[in-house]
Short mmCIF file of C-alpha atoms and ligand atoms in Angstrom, two decimals:
data_model
loop_
_atom_site.label_atom_id
_atom_site.label_comp_id
_atom_site.label_asym_id
_atom_site.label_seq_id
_atom_site.Cartn_x
_atom_site.Cartn_y
_atom_site.Cartn_z
CA UNK X 1 -6.29 -4.73 34.10
CA UNK X 2 -4.48 -6.16 31.11
CA UNK X 3 -3.06 -3.68 28.61
CA UNK X 4 -4.97 -2.98 25.41
CA UNK X 5 -3.22 -4.49 22.41
CA UNK X 6 -3.22 -2.01 19.50
CA UNK X 7 -3.52 -3.05 15.85
CA UNK X 8 -0.26 -1.55 14.60
CA UNK X 9 1.65 1.33 16.14
CA UNK X 10 4.86 3.04 15.06
CA UNK X 11 8.15 1.85 16.49
CA UNK X 12 10.14 5.01 17.26
CA UNK X 13 13.50 4.73 19.00
CA UNK X 14 16.43 6.79 20.22
CA UNK X 15 17.97 7.16 16.76
CA UNK X 16 14.75 8.74 15.47
CA UNK X 17 14.77 11.27 18.32
CA UNK X 18 18.43 12.00 17.70
CA UNK X 19 18.03 12.77 13.99
CA UNK X 20 14.77 14.70 14.38
CA UNK X 21 16.37 16.78 17.12
CA UNK X 22 19.34 17.40 14.85
CA UNK X 23 17.03 18.58 12.05
CA UNK X 24 15.15 20.86 14.43
CA UNK X 25 18.34 22.23 15.98
CA UNK X 26 19.77 22.94 12.52
CA UNK X 27 16.96 25.43 11.95
CA UNK X 28 16.18 23.81 8.60
CA UNK X 29 12.81 22.35 9.49
CA UNK X 30 11.03 22.88 6.20
CA UNK X 31 12.09 22.39 2.60
CA UNK X 32 15.81 23.15 2.84
CA UNK X 33 18.25 20.89 4.71
CA UNK X 34 20.18 17.75 3.90
CA UNK X 35 17.82 15.12 5.28
CA UNK X 36 15.48 15.14 2.29
CA UNK X 37 18.32 14.37 -0.13
CA UNK X 38 19.84 11.87 2.34
CA UNK X 39 16.51 10.09 2.67
CA UNK X 40 15.96 9.97 -1.09
CA UNK X 41 19.42 8.57 -1.71
CA UNK X 42 19.20 5.93 1.03
CA UNK X 43 15.70 4.94 -0.03
CA UNK X 44 16.60 4.53 -3.70
CA UNK X 45 19.54 2.37 -2.69
CA UNK X 46 17.44 0.29 -0.31
CA UNK X 47 14.81 -0.65 -2.90
CA UNK X 48 17.19 -0.73 -5.85
CA UNK X 49 15.64 2.14 -7.81
CA UNK X 50 17.73 4.64 -9.74
CA UNK X 51 15.79 7.58 -8.29
CA UNK X 52 13.57 8.29 -5.33
CA UNK X 53 11.68 11.57 -4.94
CA UNK X 54 10.29 12.41 -1.50
CA UNK X 55 6.66 13.52 -1.39
CA UNK X 56 4.21 14.81 1.19
CA UNK X 57 2.28 11.52 1.17
CA UNK X 58 1.85 8.27 -0.70
CA UNK X 59 -1.26 9.72 -2.29
CA UNK X 60 0.76 12.72 -3.50
CA UNK X 61 3.37 10.37 -5.03
CA UNK X 62 0.63 8.49 -6.88
CA UNK X 63 -0.96 11.74 -8.05
CA UNK X 64 2.31 13.02 -9.46
CA UNK X 65 2.78 9.68 -11.23
CA UNK X 66 -0.70 9.97 -12.78
CA UNK X 67 0.06 13.49 -13.90
CA UNK X 68 3.39 12.44 -15.42
CA UNK X 69 1.92 9.60 -17.49
CA UNK X 70 -0.40 12.25 -18.88
CA UNK X 71 -3.74 11.28 -17.36
CA UNK X 72 -6.27 13.92 -18.40
CA UNK X 73 -9.98 14.34 -17.75
CA UNK X 74 -11.91 11.45 -19.29
CA UNK X 75 -8.88 9.18 -19.73
CA UNK X 76 -9.26 5.77 -18.20
CA UNK X 77 -7.04 4.21 -15.51
CA UNK X 78 -7.21 0.50 -14.67
CA UNK X 79 -6.79 0.06 -10.93
CA UNK X 80 -7.19 -2.77 -8.43
CA UNK X 81 -10.72 -2.84 -7.05
CA UNK X 82 -9.76 -4.27 -3.68
CA UNK X 83 -7.62 -1.55 -2.08
CA UNK X 84 -7.64 1.53 0.10
CA UNK X 85 -9.34 4.38 -1.72
CA UNK X 86 -6.15 6.49 -1.92
CA UNK X 87 -5.11 4.17 -4.80
CA UNK X 88 -7.87 5.45 -7.05
CA UNK X 89 -8.09 8.97 -5.61
CA UNK X 90 -4.82 9.78 -7.36
CA UNK X 91 -6.47 9.00 -10.73
CA UNK X 92 -9.69 10.75 -9.72
CA UNK X 93 -7.74 13.94 -8.96
CA UNK X 94 -6.90 13.98 -12.69
CA UNK X 95 -10.64 13.46 -13.43
CA UNK X 96 -9.93 10.02 -14.89
CA UNK X 97 -12.54 7.33 -15.43
CA UNK X 98 -11.70 4.14 -13.59
CA UNK X 99 -11.64 0.56 -14.75
CA UNK X 100 -11.83 -1.35 -11.46
CA UNK X 101 -10.27 -4.79 -11.75
CA UNK X 102 -11.10 -7.51 -9.22
CA UNK X 103 -8.44 -9.45 -7.30
CA UNK X 104 -7.41 -13.08 -7.54
CA UNK X 105 -8.60 -15.17 -4.61
CA UNK X 106 -5.17 -16.75 -4.17
CA UNK X 107 -3.12 -13.52 -4.10
CA UNK X 108 -5.59 -10.67 -3.36
CA UNK X 109 -3.68 -8.77 -6.08
CA UNK X 110 -5.14 -7.60 -9.40
CA UNK X 111 -6.54 -10.43 -11.55
CA UNK X 112 -4.50 -9.83 -14.69
CA UNK X 113 -6.43 -12.52 -16.59
CA UNK X 114 -9.53 -10.36 -16.28
CA UNK X 115 -7.63 -7.31 -17.47
CA UNK X 116 -5.99 -9.16 -20.35
CA UNK X 117 -9.31 -10.44 -21.68
CA UNK X 118 -10.76 -6.93 -21.50
CA UNK X 119 -7.77 -5.35 -23.25
CA UNK X 120 -7.89 -7.99 -25.99
CA UNK X 121 -11.61 -7.51 -26.50
CA UNK X 122 -11.33 -3.74 -26.69
CA UNK X 123 -8.29 -3.83 -28.90
CA UNK X 124 -10.08 -6.13 -31.38
CA UNK X 125 -13.13 -3.88 -31.38
CA UNK X 126 -11.06 -0.71 -31.78
CA UNK X 127 -12.32 0.60 -28.42
CA UNK X 128 -10.26 2.93 -26.29
CA UNK X 129 -7.74 1.43 -23.88
CA UNK X 130 -6.77 2.57 -20.38
CA UNK X 131 -3.94 5.13 -20.28
CA UNK X 132 -2.36 3.57 -17.19
CA UNK X 133 -2.48 0.38 -15.16
CA UNK X 134 -2.14 0.78 -11.40
CA UNK X 135 -1.48 -2.41 -9.52
CA UNK X 136 -1.49 -2.48 -5.71
CA UNK X 137 0.79 -4.60 -3.53
CA UNK X 138 -1.88 -5.22 -0.97
CA UNK X 139 -1.06 -5.62 2.73
CA UNK X 140 2.61 -6.28 1.95
CA UNK X 141 2.01 -9.06 -0.60
CA UNK X 142 3.65 -8.34 -3.99
CA UNK X 143 1.27 -8.31 -6.94
CA UNK X 144 2.49 -9.73 -10.25
CA UNK X 145 4.26 -6.58 -11.45
CA UNK X 146 6.29 -8.35 -14.17
CA UNK X 147 3.16 -9.71 -15.80
CA UNK X 148 1.40 -6.35 -15.52
CA UNK X 149 4.38 -4.73 -17.25
CA UNK X 150 4.39 -7.37 -20.00
CA UNK X 151 0.67 -6.84 -20.54
CA UNK X 152 1.14 -3.09 -20.51
CA UNK X 153 3.92 -3.35 -23.10
CA UNK X 154 1.67 -5.33 -25.42
CA UNK X 155 -0.82 -2.46 -25.49
CA UNK X 156 1.51 0.47 -24.85
CA UNK X 157 0.18 1.17 -21.36
CA UNK X 158 2.51 2.28 -18.53
CA UNK X 159 2.32 0.49 -15.17
CA UNK X 160 2.35 2.36 -11.87
CA UNK X 161 2.89 0.35 -8.70
CA UNK X 162 1.08 1.37 -5.55
CA UNK X 163 3.60 -0.05 -3.09
CA UNK X 164 2.32 2.05 -0.18
CA UNK X 165 1.71 -1.03 1.95
CA UNK X 166 4.61 -3.17 0.84
CA UNK X 167 7.95 -1.46 1.44
CA UNK X 168 10.52 -4.23 1.90
CA UNK X 169 8.62 -6.88 -0.06
CA UNK X 170 10.58 -8.59 -2.84
CA UNK X 171 10.36 -11.03 -5.72
CA UNK X 172 12.49 -14.13 -5.29
CA UNK X 173 11.62 -15.94 -8.51
CA UNK X 174 10.37 -15.19 -12.03
CA UNK X 175 11.23 -12.27 -14.32
CA UNK X 176 11.44 -9.77 -11.41
CA UNK X 177 13.55 -12.02 -9.15
CA UNK X 178 15.74 -9.95 -6.84
CA UNK X 179 13.68 -6.77 -7.29
CA UNK X 180 11.73 -4.85 -4.69
CA UNK X 181 8.09 -3.95 -5.23
CA UNK X 182 7.74 -0.47 -6.68
CA UNK X 183 10.74 -0.87 -9.00
CA UNK X 184 9.35 -3.09 -11.75
CA UNK X 185 6.83 -0.76 -13.37
CA UNK X 186 7.55 2.70 -14.79
CA UNK X 187 7.07 4.23 -11.34
CA UNK X 188 6.36 3.10 -7.80
CA UNK X 189 4.75 4.94 -4.89
CA UNK X 190 5.38 4.34 -1.19
CA UNK X 191 3.76 5.74 1.95
CA UNK X 192 5.20 6.69 5.34
CA UNK X 193 1.89 7.33 7.02
CA UNK X 194 1.83 6.56 10.73
CA UNK X 195 0.39 3.07 10.31
CA UNK X 196 2.75 1.92 7.54
CA UNK X 197 5.78 -0.34 8.12
CA UNK X 198 7.97 2.72 8.62
CA UNK X 199 6.79 6.26 9.16
CA UNK X 200 7.78 9.90 8.81
CA UNK X 201 4.60 10.99 10.55
CA UNK X 202 3.21 11.45 7.06
CA UNK X 203 5.04 11.23 3.78
CA UNK X 204 5.66 9.30 0.61
CA UNK X 205 8.22 8.41 -2.02
CA UNK X 206 8.09 8.09 -5.78
CA UNK X 207 10.60 5.70 -7.34
CA UNK X 208 11.66 5.37 -10.96
CA UNK X 209 14.66 4.41 -13.08
CA UNK X 210 13.83 7.14 -15.59
CA UNK X 211 16.03 10.26 -15.23
CA UNK X 212 13.53 12.61 -16.86
CA UNK X 213 10.58 11.39 -14.83
CA UNK X 214 12.56 11.78 -11.62
CA UNK X 215 13.56 15.34 -12.49
CA UNK X 216 10.01 16.20 -13.50
CA UNK X 217 8.62 14.68 -10.28
CA UNK X 218 10.95 16.88 -8.22
CA UNK X 219 9.85 19.86 -10.26
CA UNK X 220 6.12 19.12 -9.98
CA UNK X 221 6.26 18.46 -6.24
CA UNK X 222 7.94 21.83 -5.67
CA UNK X 223 5.38 24.08 -7.41
CA UNK X 224 7.03 23.68 -10.85
CA UNK X 225 9.21 26.66 -10.06
CA UNK X 226 12.09 27.37 -12.43
CA UNK X 227 15.52 28.50 -11.28
CA UNK X 228 14.94 32.17 -11.95
CA UNK X 229 15.49 35.29 -9.87
CA UNK X 230 11.81 36.12 -10.03
CA UNK X 231 9.05 33.60 -9.47
CA UNK X 232 8.69 31.79 -12.76
CA UNK X 233 6.68 28.57 -13.13
CA UNK X 234 6.45 26.62 -16.37
CA UNK X 235 3.33 24.65 -15.38
CA UNK X 236 0.83 24.29 -12.57
CA UNK X 237 2.70 22.32 -9.92
CA UNK X 238 1.97 21.04 -6.45
CA UNK X 239 3.25 21.71 -2.96
CA UNK X 240 3.94 18.02 -2.39
CA UNK X 241 7.39 18.24 -0.79
CA UNK X 242 8.43 16.36 2.32
CA UNK X 243 9.81 18.47 5.18
CA UNK X 244 13.39 18.13 6.41
CA UNK X 245 12.13 17.15 9.89
CA UNK X 246 9.98 14.37 8.46
CA UNK X 247 12.88 13.21 6.27
CA UNK X 248 15.17 13.03 9.33
CA UNK X 249 12.65 10.67 10.91
CA UNK X 250 12.60 8.75 7.63
CA UNK X 251 16.38 8.32 7.54
CA UNK X 252 16.33 6.83 11.05
CA UNK X 253 13.34 4.57 10.34
CA UNK X 254 14.85 3.34 7.08
CA UNK X 255 17.96 2.20 8.97
CA UNK X 256 15.63 -0.12 10.91
CA UNK X 257 13.50 -1.33 8.00
CA UNK X 258 15.12 -4.79 7.84
CA UNK X 259 14.45 -5.25 11.55
CA UNK X 260 10.78 -4.24 11.08
CA UNK X 261 10.31 -6.56 8.09
CA UNK X 262 11.91 -9.49 9.92
CA UNK X 263 9.66 -8.93 12.94
CA UNK X 264 6.50 -8.67 10.76
CA UNK X 265 7.38 -11.99 9.13
CA UNK X 266 7.99 -13.62 12.49
CA UNK X 267 4.61 -12.43 13.77
CA UNK X 268 2.92 -13.67 10.60
CA UNK X 269 4.52 -17.08 10.89
CA UNK X 270 3.40 -17.47 14.51
CA UNK X 271 -0.20 -16.60 13.63
CA UNK X 272 -0.24 -18.81 10.56
CA UNK X 273 1.13 -21.77 12.54
CA UNK X 274 -1.41 -21.20 15.31
CA UNK X 275 -4.35 -21.07 12.87
CA UNK X 276 -3.31 -24.10 10.82
CA UNK X 277 -6.06 -26.74 11.01
CA UNK X 278 -8.67 -24.15 11.98
CA UNK X 279 -11.40 -22.49 9.88
CA UNK X 280 -9.30 -19.31 9.65
CA UNK X 281 -7.80 -18.62 6.21
CA UNK X 282 -4.29 -17.11 6.50
CA UNK X 283 -3.19 -14.29 4.18
CA UNK X 284 -1.85 -15.23 0.74
CA UNK X 285 1.77 -16.27 0.45
CA UNK X 286 2.45 -16.21 -3.25
CA UNK X 287 5.30 -18.46 -4.43
CA UNK X 288 8.24 -16.49 -5.83
CA UNK X 289 7.53 -13.50 -3.57
CA UNK X 290 8.32 -12.51 0.00
CA UNK X 291 5.54 -10.56 1.62
CA UNK X 292 6.16 -8.20 4.53
CA UNK X 293 2.74 -9.00 6.04
CA UNK X 294 2.38 -5.29 6.78
CA UNK X 295 -1.02 -5.90 8.36
CA UNK X 296 -1.51 -9.58 9.13
CA UNK X 297 -5.02 -10.20 7.81
CA UNK X 298 -7.08 -13.36 7.80
CA UNK X 299 -10.40 -14.46 6.37
CA UNK X 300 -12.84 -15.34 9.13
CA UNK X 301 -15.25 -18.27 8.56
CA UNK X 302 -18.67 -16.78 7.77
CA UNK X 303 -20.62 -19.40 9.76
CA UNK X 304 -23.03 -19.84 6.90
CA UNK X 305 -24.03 -16.19 6.73
CA UNK X 306 -23.75 -14.05 3.62
CA UNK X 307 -22.87 -10.76 5.32
CA UNK X 308 -20.12 -9.33 7.52
CA UNK X 309 -21.68 -10.40 10.81
CA UNK X 310 -19.29 -13.25 11.66
CA UNK X 311 -16.29 -10.97 11.12
CA UNK X 312 -17.95 -8.27 13.22
CA UNK X 313 -18.66 -10.80 15.93
CA UNK X 314 -15.01 -11.85 16.13
CA UNK X 315 -13.92 -8.22 16.10
CA UNK X 316 -16.28 -7.44 18.99
CA UNK X 317 -15.19 -10.58 20.85
CA UNK X 318 -11.55 -9.45 20.58
CA UNK X 319 -12.47 -5.89 21.49
CA UNK X 320 -14.06 -6.95 24.77
CA UNK X 321 -10.75 -8.64 25.62
CA UNK X 322 -8.85 -5.41 24.92
CA UNK X 323 -7.56 -6.50 21.52
CA UNK X 324 -7.80 -4.13 18.56
CA UNK X 325 -8.46 -5.51 15.09
CA UNK X 326 -9.68 -3.93 11.87
CA UNK X 327 -11.90 -4.78 8.93
CA UNK X 328 -10.36 -4.64 5.46
CA UNK X 329 -11.37 -2.18 2.76
CA UNK X 330 -14.74 -2.12 1.09
CA UNK X 331 -13.93 -2.68 -2.60
CA UNK X 332 -13.84 0.50 -4.65
CA UNK X 333 -16.87 -0.45 -6.76
CA UNK X 334 -18.94 -0.27 -3.55
CA UNK X 335 -17.70 3.22 -2.64
CA UNK X 336 -20.45 5.81 -3.22
CA UNK X 337 -18.31 8.31 -5.20
CA UNK X 338 -17.21 5.50 -7.56
CA UNK X 339 -20.56 3.85 -8.15
CA UNK X 340 -20.63 4.75 -11.85
CA UNK X 341 -17.14 3.46 -12.65
CA UNK X 342 -16.66 0.32 -14.74
CA UNK X 343 -15.76 -2.86 -12.91
CA UNK X 344 -14.39 -6.23 -14.06
CA UNK X 345 -15.57 -8.94 -11.67
CA UNK X 346 -15.86 -7.82 -8.07
CA UNK X 347 -16.88 -10.96 -6.19
CA UNK X 348 -13.39 -11.77 -4.86
CA UNK X 349 -12.88 -8.32 -3.37
CA UNK X 350 -16.36 -8.47 -1.85
CA UNK X 351 -15.57 -11.78 -0.18
CA UNK X 352 -12.20 -10.61 1.17
CA UNK X 353 -13.94 -7.50 2.49
CA UNK X 354 -16.81 -9.48 4.03
CA UNK X 355 -14.53 -11.89 5.91
CA UNK X 356 -11.21 -10.08 6.21
CA UNK X 357 -9.84 -8.98 9.56
CA UNK X 358 -6.42 -7.56 10.43
CA UNK X 359 -4.93 -8.72 13.73
CA UNK X 360 -2.46 -6.90 15.99
CA UNK X 361 0.98 -6.91 14.38
CA UNK X 362 2.99 -3.96 15.66
CA UNK X 363 6.69 -4.69 15.43
CA UNK X 364 6.71 -4.03 19.20
CA UNK X 365 4.10 -6.75 19.86
CA UNK X 366 5.43 -9.17 22.50
CA UNK X 367 5.10 -12.93 22.20
CA UNK X 368 2.89 -12.94 25.30
CA UNK X 369 0.57 -10.38 23.70
CA UNK X 370 0.42 -12.38 20.51
CA UNK X 371 -0.46 -15.52 22.48
CA UNK X 372 -3.30 -13.57 24.07
CA UNK X 373 -4.63 -12.67 20.61
CA UNK X 374 -4.27 -16.25 19.36
CA UNK X 375 -5.96 -17.68 22.46
CA UNK X 376 -8.91 -15.36 22.07
CA UNK X 377 -9.34 -16.13 18.34
CA UNK X 378 -9.25 -19.88 19.04
CA UNK X 379 -11.78 -19.39 21.82
CA UNK X 380 -14.13 -17.64 19.39
CA UNK X 381 -13.71 -20.42 16.84
CA UNK X 382 -14.75 -22.96 19.50
CA UNK X 383 -17.95 -21.13 20.29
CA UNK X 384 -20.99 -22.45 18.48
CA UNK X 385 -22.15 -20.12 15.66
CA UNK X 386 -25.78 -19.09 15.61
C1 LIG Q 401 -1.61 4.22 2.77
C2 LIG Q 401 -1.95 3.94 1.35
C3 LIG Q 401 -1.87 4.94 0.36
C4 LIG Q 401 -1.67 6.39 0.64
O1 LIG Q 401 -0.64 6.74 1.41
P1 LIG Q 401 -0.71 8.11 2.25
O2 LIG Q 401 0.70 8.34 2.61
O3 LIG Q 401 -1.59 7.84 3.43
O4 LIG Q 401 -1.27 9.16 1.36
C5 LIG Q 401 -2.07 4.57 -0.96
N1 LIG Q 401 -2.39 3.32 -1.30
C6 LIG Q 401 -2.52 2.35 -0.38
C7 LIG Q 401 -2.86 0.98 -0.86
C8 LIG Q 401 -2.34 2.63 0.98
O5 LIG Q 401 -2.52 1.67 1.88
#
C-alpha cells in the first residue's frame, strides 16, 4: 500500500514541542504569560508592521478591524467575491451590506477597475459609498494593495487586507516594494488555523502602524475591560484573545516561516515546470510580487463542459490513487446567505471555482510524493475526455 498524500498538513517540530511544554509547565496556559507578547513582537518585526495584536482567529482579527473602522448595521463593505467566506463574515457580523467585487483573471485578486468604475459612478450620482474596502491576498498571491489604498484615499475609504492565506508574501516592485502583505492598508489580518502556512492550532493576528488602533484592538479583544479594581468596561468587547499556549506554538512556528515559504515556492516551481505545455493553467504569478503559493492551485481544462465535472473527475482520479486535492471556494455571490448582496461582475470567480483544484503542497511533501501527484495528473490529461 502506498501512503495517502494529504493536501496540506502542519509541520510541527521539536522546537514547537519545547516551547509549548514550557508554556504548559509555567502554569500560564491562558491569557497571562509572556508568549503572547513575544509572539506579537516577533510577528510585527517579521512582517514589518509597527504593531501586531494576537487574536483568537483570523476571522476575529477581521471582525475587530471592521468594528474599528466603524462598520454599523446597513453600512456597505466592498469585499473580494472570490474568497473563503470568513472574509465577508467579519463584515456580516457587523450587519453590513456587501458589495462583492469579482477577481481579475490574471491575478485572482480583486478587480480594482470594476470597483473604481463603481465608485466613480456613485460619487457622480451622489450615491452612498462603501465604508471599507477589504481586499484578499488569495492563496498566497498578493493583491494590489497599493492601488486599493490609492483608490480608497480618493474616496476616503479605509482598506483592510485579508492576508489570512498569504503570510510571508511580499511586494518586490511598485509603490509597496519591500513590504509584506497585510502592512499596506490601514490594517491587515492573518490566520494561524491548522491548514495555514504556519499554525497555532487556531489563532490570528491583526497588524497596523496606527498606535491608537493597536491599543483599541487589544482592548476590544480582551472584553473592553478598563484597568479598574472592579469590573468596568467602556464598551461591548469580545473575548478574542489568543492563549499563551497557542502563542508559544506561534513563536516556534514563526521562527521557521522562512523555511516554510521557501519550501512552498520550491513545490510550486516543480509543479509549474511539470505542467508547462499541458492544458493545466498554473496559479497566477503577478509581476512585482512574490507569492507564497500557500495552496498550490491550478485551473483544470473543462473538456468542453460548462460545469465542474472535469475538475471533479480529476479530483476523483487522484483520490483513487491516494492523493488528496481540494476544490476552490464557491464565490460569495453564490453562497445562499449572501444571495441578496450586490455584486460587480462574477464570471471570473465562477470560472476559477469551476475549474480550480488545489494539489498536495505540505511543506513536508517529499519529491517522490510530488512526482506521484504529477504523474497521476499527467495520466489524467492523457485520457480522452468524454
Ligand atoms: C483562513 C481564512 C480566514 C479566517 O481565518 P481563521 O483563523 O480560520 O478564522 C479568513 N480569510 C481567508 C481568506 C482565509 O483563508
